[in-house]
Short mmCIF file of C-alpha atoms and ligand atoms in Angstrom, two decimals:
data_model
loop_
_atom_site.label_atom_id
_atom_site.label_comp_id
_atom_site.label_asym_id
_atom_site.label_seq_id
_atom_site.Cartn_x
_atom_site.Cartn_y
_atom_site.Cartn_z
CA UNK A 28 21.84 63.88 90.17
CA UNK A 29 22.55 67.55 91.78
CA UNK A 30 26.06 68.80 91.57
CA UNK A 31 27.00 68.19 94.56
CA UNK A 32 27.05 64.96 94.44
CA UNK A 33 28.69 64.71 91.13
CA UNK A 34 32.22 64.97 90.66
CA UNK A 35 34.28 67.87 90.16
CA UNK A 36 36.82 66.55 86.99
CA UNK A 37 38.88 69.75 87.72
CA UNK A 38 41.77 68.48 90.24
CA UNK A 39 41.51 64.89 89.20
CA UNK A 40 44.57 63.27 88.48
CA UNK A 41 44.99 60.65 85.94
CA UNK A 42 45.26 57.52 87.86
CA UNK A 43 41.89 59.36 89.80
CA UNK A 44 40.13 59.57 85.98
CA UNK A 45 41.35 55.86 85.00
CA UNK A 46 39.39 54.64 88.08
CA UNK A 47 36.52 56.72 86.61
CA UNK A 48 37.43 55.35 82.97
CA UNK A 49 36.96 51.56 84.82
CA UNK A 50 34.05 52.70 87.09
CA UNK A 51 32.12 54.01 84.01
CA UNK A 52 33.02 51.12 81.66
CA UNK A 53 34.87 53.55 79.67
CA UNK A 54 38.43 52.48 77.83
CA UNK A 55 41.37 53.35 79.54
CA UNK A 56 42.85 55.72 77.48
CA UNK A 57 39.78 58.11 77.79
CA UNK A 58 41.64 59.27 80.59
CA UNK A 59 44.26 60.56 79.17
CA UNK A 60 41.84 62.25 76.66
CA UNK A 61 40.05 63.88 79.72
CA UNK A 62 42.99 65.17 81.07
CA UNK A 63 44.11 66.74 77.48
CA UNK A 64 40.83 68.44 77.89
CA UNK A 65 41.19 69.65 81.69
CA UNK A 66 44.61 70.53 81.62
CA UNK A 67 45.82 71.09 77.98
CA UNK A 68 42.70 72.98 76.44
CA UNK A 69 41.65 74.16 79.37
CA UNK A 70 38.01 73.01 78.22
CA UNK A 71 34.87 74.02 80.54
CA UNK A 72 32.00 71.84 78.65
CA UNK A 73 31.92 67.79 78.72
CA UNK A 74 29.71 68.61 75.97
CA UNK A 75 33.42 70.24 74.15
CA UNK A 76 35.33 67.15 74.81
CA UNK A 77 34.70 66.07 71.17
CA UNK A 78 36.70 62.70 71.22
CA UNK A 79 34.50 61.24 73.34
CA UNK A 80 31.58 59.35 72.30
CA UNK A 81 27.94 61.52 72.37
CA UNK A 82 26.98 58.51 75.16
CA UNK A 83 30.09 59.01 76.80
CA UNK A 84 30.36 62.88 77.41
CA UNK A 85 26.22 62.04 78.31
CA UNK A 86 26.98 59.79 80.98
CA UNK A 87 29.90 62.09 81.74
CA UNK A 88 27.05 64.72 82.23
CA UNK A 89 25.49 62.39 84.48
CA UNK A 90 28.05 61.78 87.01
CA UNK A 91 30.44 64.39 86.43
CA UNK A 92 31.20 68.51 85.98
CA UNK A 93 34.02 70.48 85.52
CA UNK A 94 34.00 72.45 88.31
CA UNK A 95 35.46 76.12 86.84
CA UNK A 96 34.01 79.27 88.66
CA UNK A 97 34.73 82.69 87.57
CA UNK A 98 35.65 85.41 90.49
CA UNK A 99 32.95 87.27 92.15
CA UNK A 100 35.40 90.88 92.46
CA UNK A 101 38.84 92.06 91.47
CA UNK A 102 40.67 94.46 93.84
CA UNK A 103 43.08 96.07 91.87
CA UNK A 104 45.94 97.80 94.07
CA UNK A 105 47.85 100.73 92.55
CA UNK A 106 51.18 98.63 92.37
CA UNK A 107 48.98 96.27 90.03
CA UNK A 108 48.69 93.06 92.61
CA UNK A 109 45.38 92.08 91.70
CA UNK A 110 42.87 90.28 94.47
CA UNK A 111 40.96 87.78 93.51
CA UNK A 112 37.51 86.58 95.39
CA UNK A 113 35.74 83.77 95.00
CA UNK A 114 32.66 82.10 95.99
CA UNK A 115 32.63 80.77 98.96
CA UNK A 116 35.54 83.19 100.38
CA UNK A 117 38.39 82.13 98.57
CA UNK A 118 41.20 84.18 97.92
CA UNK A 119 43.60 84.73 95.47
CA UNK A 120 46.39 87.39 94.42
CA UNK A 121 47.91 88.02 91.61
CA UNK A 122 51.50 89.38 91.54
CA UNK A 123 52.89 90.81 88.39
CA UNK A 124 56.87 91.52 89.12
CA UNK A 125 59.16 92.61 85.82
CA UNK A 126 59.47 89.04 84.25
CA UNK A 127 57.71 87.01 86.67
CA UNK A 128 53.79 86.61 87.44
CA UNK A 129 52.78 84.80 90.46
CA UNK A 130 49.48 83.76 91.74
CA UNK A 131 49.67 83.31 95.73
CA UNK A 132 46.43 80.78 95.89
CA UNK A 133 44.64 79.43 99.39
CA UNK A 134 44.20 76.24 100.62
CA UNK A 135 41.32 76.61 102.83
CA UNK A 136 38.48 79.13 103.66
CA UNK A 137 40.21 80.73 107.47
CA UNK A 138 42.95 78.48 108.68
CA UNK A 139 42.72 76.22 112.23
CA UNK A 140 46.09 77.59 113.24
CA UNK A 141 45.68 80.58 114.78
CA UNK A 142 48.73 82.48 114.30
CA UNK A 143 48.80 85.77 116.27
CA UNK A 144 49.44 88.10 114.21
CA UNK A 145 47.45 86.50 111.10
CA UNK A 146 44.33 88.17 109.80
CA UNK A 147 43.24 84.75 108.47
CA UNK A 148 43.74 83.20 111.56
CA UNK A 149 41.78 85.02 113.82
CA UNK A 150 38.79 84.32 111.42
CA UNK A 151 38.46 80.81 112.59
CA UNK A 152 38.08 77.93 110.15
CA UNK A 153 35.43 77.64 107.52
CA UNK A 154 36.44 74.36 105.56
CA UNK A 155 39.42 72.85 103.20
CA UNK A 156 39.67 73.40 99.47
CA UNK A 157 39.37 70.56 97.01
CA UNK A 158 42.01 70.40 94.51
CA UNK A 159 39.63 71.66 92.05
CA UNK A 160 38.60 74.36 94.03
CA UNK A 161 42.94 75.19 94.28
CA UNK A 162 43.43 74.86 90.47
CA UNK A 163 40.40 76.78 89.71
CA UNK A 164 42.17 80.22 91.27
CA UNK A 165 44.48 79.37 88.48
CA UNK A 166 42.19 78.38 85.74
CA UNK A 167 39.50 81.07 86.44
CA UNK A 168 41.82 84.69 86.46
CA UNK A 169 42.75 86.12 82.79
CA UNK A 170 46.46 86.24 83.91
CA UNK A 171 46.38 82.38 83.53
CA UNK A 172 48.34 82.07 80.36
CA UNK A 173 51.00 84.67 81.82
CA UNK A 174 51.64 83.07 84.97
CA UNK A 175 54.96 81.79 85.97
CA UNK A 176 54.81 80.60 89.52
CA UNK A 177 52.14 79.69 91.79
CA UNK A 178 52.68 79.94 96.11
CA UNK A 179 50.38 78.20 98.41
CA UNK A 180 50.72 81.19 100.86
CA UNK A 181 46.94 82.67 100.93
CA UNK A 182 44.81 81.17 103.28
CA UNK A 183 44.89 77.94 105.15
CA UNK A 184 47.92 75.56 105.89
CA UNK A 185 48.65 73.55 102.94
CA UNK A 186 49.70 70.51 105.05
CA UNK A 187 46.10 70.81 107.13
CA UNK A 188 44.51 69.77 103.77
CA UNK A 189 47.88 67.63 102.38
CA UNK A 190 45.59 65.51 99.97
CA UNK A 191 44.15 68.31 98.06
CA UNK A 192 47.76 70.32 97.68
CA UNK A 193 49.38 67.51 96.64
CA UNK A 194 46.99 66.29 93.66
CA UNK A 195 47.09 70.05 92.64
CA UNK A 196 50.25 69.86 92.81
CA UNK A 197 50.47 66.82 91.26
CA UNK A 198 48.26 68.11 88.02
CA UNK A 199 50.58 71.25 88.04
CA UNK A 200 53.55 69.21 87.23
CA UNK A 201 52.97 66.44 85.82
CA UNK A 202 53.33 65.96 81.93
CA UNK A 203 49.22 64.56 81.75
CA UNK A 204 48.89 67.78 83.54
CA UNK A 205 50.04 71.59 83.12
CA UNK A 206 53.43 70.33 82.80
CA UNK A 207 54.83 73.07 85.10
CA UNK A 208 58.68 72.31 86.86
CA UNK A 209 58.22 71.76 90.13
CA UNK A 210 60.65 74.66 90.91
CA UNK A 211 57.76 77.33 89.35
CA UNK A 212 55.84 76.05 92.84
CA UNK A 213 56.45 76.68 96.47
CA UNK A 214 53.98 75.66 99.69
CA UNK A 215 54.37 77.32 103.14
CA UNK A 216 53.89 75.39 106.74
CA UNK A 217 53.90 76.73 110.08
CA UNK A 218 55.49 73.09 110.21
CA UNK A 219 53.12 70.38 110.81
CA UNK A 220 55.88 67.96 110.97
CA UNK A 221 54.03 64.44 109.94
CA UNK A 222 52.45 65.98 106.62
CA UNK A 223 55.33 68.09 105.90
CA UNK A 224 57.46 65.26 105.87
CA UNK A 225 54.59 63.34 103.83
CA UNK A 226 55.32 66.54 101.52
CA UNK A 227 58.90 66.69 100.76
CA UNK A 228 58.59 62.82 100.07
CA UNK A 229 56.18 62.62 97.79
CA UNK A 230 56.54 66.46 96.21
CA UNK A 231 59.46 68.36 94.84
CA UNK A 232 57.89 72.01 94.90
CA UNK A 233 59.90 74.42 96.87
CA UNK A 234 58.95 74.67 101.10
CA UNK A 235 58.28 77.16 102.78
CA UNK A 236 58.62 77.06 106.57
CA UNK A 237 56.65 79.94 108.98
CA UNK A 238 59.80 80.65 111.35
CA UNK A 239 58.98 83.85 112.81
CA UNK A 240 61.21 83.42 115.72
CA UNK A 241 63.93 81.58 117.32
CA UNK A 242 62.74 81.29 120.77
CA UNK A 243 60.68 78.66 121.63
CA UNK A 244 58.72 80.73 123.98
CA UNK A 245 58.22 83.89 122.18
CA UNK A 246 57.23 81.77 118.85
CA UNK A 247 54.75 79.85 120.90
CA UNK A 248 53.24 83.60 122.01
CA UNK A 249 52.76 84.28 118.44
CA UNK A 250 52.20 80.50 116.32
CA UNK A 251 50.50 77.98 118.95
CA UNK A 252 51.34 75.12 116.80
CA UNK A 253 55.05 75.72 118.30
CA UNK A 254 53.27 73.78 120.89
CA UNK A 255 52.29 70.54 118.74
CA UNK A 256 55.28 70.76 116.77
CA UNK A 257 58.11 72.69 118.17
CA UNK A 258 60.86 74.08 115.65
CA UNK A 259 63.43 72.23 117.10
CA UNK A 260 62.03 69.23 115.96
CA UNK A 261 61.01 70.72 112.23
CA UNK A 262 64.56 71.57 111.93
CA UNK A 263 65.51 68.47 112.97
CA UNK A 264 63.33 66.79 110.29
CA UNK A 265 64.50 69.27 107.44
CA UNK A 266 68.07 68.40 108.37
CA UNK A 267 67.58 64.58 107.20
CA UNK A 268 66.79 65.99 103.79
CA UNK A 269 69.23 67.28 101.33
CA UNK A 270 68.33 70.63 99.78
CA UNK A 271 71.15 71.40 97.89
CA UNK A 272 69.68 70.56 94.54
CA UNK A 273 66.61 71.97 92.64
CA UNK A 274 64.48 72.27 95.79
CA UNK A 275 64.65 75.21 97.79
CA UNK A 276 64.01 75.57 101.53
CA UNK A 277 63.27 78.70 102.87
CA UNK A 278 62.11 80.52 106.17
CA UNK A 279 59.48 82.74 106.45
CA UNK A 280 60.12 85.89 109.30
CA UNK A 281 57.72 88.07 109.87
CA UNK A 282 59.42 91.73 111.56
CA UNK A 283 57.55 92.32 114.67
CA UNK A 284 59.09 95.80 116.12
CA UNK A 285 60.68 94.80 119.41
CA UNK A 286 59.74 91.33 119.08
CA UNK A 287 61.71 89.22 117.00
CA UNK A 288 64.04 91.87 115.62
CA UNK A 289 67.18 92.63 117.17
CA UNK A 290 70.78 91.13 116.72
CA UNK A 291 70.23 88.58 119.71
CA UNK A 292 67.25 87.03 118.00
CA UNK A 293 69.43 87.10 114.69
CA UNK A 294 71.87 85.37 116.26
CA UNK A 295 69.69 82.41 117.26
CA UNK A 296 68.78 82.30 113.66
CA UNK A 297 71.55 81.71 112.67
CA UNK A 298 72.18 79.16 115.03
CA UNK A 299 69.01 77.43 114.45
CA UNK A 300 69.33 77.50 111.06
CA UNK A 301 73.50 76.42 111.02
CA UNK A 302 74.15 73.41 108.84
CA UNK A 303 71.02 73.94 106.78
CA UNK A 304 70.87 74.62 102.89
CA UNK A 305 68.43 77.23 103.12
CA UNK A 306 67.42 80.92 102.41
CA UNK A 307 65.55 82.94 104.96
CA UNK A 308 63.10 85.92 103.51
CA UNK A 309 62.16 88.67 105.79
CA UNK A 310 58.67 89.91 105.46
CA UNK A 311 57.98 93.20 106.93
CA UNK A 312 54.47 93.00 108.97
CA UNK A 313 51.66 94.47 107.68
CA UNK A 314 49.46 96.18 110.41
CA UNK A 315 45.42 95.81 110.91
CA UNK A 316 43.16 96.46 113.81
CA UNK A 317 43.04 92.96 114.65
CA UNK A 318 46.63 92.07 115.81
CA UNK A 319 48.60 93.52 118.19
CA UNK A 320 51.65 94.19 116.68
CA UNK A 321 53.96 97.09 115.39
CA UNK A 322 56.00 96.72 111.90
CA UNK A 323 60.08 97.13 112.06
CA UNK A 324 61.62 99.66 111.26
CA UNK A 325 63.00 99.61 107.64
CA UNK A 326 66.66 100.39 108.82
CA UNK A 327 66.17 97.14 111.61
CA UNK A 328 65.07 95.35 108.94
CA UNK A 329 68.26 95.88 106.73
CA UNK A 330 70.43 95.47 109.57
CA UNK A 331 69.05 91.53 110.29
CA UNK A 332 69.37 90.74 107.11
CA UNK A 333 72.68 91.75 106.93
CA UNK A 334 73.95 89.96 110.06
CA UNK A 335 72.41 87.27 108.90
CA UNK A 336 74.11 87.36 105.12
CA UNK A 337 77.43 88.20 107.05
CA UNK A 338 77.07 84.88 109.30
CA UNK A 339 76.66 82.73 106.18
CA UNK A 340 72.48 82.74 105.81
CA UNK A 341 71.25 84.06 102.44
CA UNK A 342 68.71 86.34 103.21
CA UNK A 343 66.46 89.02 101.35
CA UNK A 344 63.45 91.13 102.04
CA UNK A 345 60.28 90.48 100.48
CA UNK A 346 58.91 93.07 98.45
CA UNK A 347 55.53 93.90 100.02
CA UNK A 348 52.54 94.18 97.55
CA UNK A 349 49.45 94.55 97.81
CA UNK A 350 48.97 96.60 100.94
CA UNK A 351 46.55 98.66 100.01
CA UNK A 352 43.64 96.11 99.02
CA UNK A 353 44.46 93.65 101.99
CA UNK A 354 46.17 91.76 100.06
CA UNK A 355 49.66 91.39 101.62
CA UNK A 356 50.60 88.28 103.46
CA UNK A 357 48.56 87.59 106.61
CA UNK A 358 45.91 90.23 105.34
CA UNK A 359 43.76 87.48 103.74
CA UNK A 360 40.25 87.60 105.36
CA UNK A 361 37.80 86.04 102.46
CA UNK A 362 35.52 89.46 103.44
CA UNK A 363 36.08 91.17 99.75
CA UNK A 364 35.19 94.97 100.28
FE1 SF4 B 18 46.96 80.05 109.05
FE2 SF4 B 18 49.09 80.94 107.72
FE3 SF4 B 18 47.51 82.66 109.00
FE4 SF4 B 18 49.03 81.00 110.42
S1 SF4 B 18 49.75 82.65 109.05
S2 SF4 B 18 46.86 81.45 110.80
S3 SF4 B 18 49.00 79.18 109.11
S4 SF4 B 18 46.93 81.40 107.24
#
């Protein structure tokens, strides 16, 4: 049988490896043992899995691989965020910050959304990530043991492949699995409201929500999904949750000189944003060729965020990393160097 049509144990979840188990004729509890081998020893050979019968890991062989890649390059940028590619255009960073390591994975190759100013998505779309192909970004980089949170915030909209993000998710957190707390984890949207709300039911990582700008007109200009799924209605949705607990809700903004960044569009923030639990982080855009759009000014920048911390939104700006090796947000591309 060629690989492809085998399939990829990496990403599986354990009720997905007890059907398996019961497909194969195997006991039940052999899924539990596959999963100590995914997850807990991190094992890249059926042949390794040494609890299993020889006829077992053999028909294993059969039907089955573990579907770990290593990176094709490391970019290394000289404030030590580390870009990772992998075959076929996947990419990851790595973020080493003081006491916290996180790995910003992708979702997809490109991204179907489009977003304006978005490096990814002027690429077009090139396919969805398995879950395997997710946890592998993880699995595969030597920072793996040192990591302490993981953000679905490379390429691709996490709810455009919802299935694949939630069992990696799902093997991330669960006790069969990594183990992780949910809180280590947080997945953007540009706010596909049916999925996200599929999300926050069946998930409790951290969201992220793509805001970018208050008026519905000038954030259709720059995210046409506005169109689809206007923020209004996103809001509306997030309000019916409660995210006063462990979760955390925040909005993405994106500083687009003499766009989105005076006091008038902070005070429709604010407005928008009134009654919710919520932090907002300010992202300071990152210029290339292919988007036609200026950066704020670092004093504009401090000034929004302090209106908005004076009118009773917690806000912060987002330490940019990464420039320098295209590997800041919205730089993602898949195109290595
Ligand atoms: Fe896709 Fe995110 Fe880029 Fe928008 S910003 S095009 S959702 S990758």
């Amino acid at each position: 049988m060629e690989k492809e049509k085998k399939t990829n144990l990496l990403g599986m979840t354990l009720l997905q490896l007890q059907q398996l188990c019961t497909d194969e004729g195997f006991p039940r509890f052999a899924a539990k043992q596959l999963c100590d081998w995914l997850y807990k020893k991190c094992t890249e050979s059926i042949d390794a899995m040494t609890n299993l019968s020889l006829a077992q890991r053999a028909r294993l062989n059969e039907v089955a691989y573990i579907g770990r890649t290593s990176p094709e390059r490391c970019q290394v940028s000289a404030d030590g965020t580390k870009k990772y590619l992998f075959s076929p255009g996947i990419e990851a960073v790595y973020i080493p910050d003081d006491e916290r390591a996180t790995l910003c994975v992708s979702c997809q190759v490109g991204c179907k959304m489009g977003c304006r100013f978005c490096v990814t998505g002027q690429q077009g779309f090139h396919g969805s990530l398995a879950a395997g192909d997710i946890l592998n970004q993880l699995f595969a980089i030597p920072e793996f043991e040192s990591l302490t949170n993981v953000v679905f915030m490379g390429m691709g909209e996490p709810m455009d492949n919802l299935d694949a993000v939630l069992s990696a998710c799902s093997v991330l957190t669960s006790d069969w699995g990594l183990g992780w707390s949910p809180k280590r984890i947080t997945v953007s949207t540009v706010g596909i409201i049916p999925a996200m709300q599929r999300f926050i039911e069946e998930c409790q990582c951290h969201l992220a929500v793509s805001l970018h700008n208050p008026v519905p007109q000038e954030r259709q200009e720059l995210m046409p999904v506005q169109k689809a799924y206007p923020l209004e209605q996103v809001l509306a949705l997030l309000r019916r949750y409660d995210w006063s607990g462990q979760r955390r809700l925040s909005f993405e903004y994106t500083m687009f000189r003499g766009l989105n960044d005076d006091q008038a569009h902070a005070a429709r923030l604010v407005e928008a944003l009134r009654g919710l639990d919520c932090r907002v982080n300010l992202i300071r855009f990152h210029e290339s060729p292919e988007a036609p759009y200026k950066t704020s000014a670092p004093l504009t920048i401090n000034a929004f965020r302090d209106y908005l911390n004076r009118h009773g939104v917690i806000c912060t700006i987002r330490a940019s990393r990464g420039q320098d090796i295209d590997a800041a947000c919205g730089l993602l591309a898949g195109k290595g160097r």
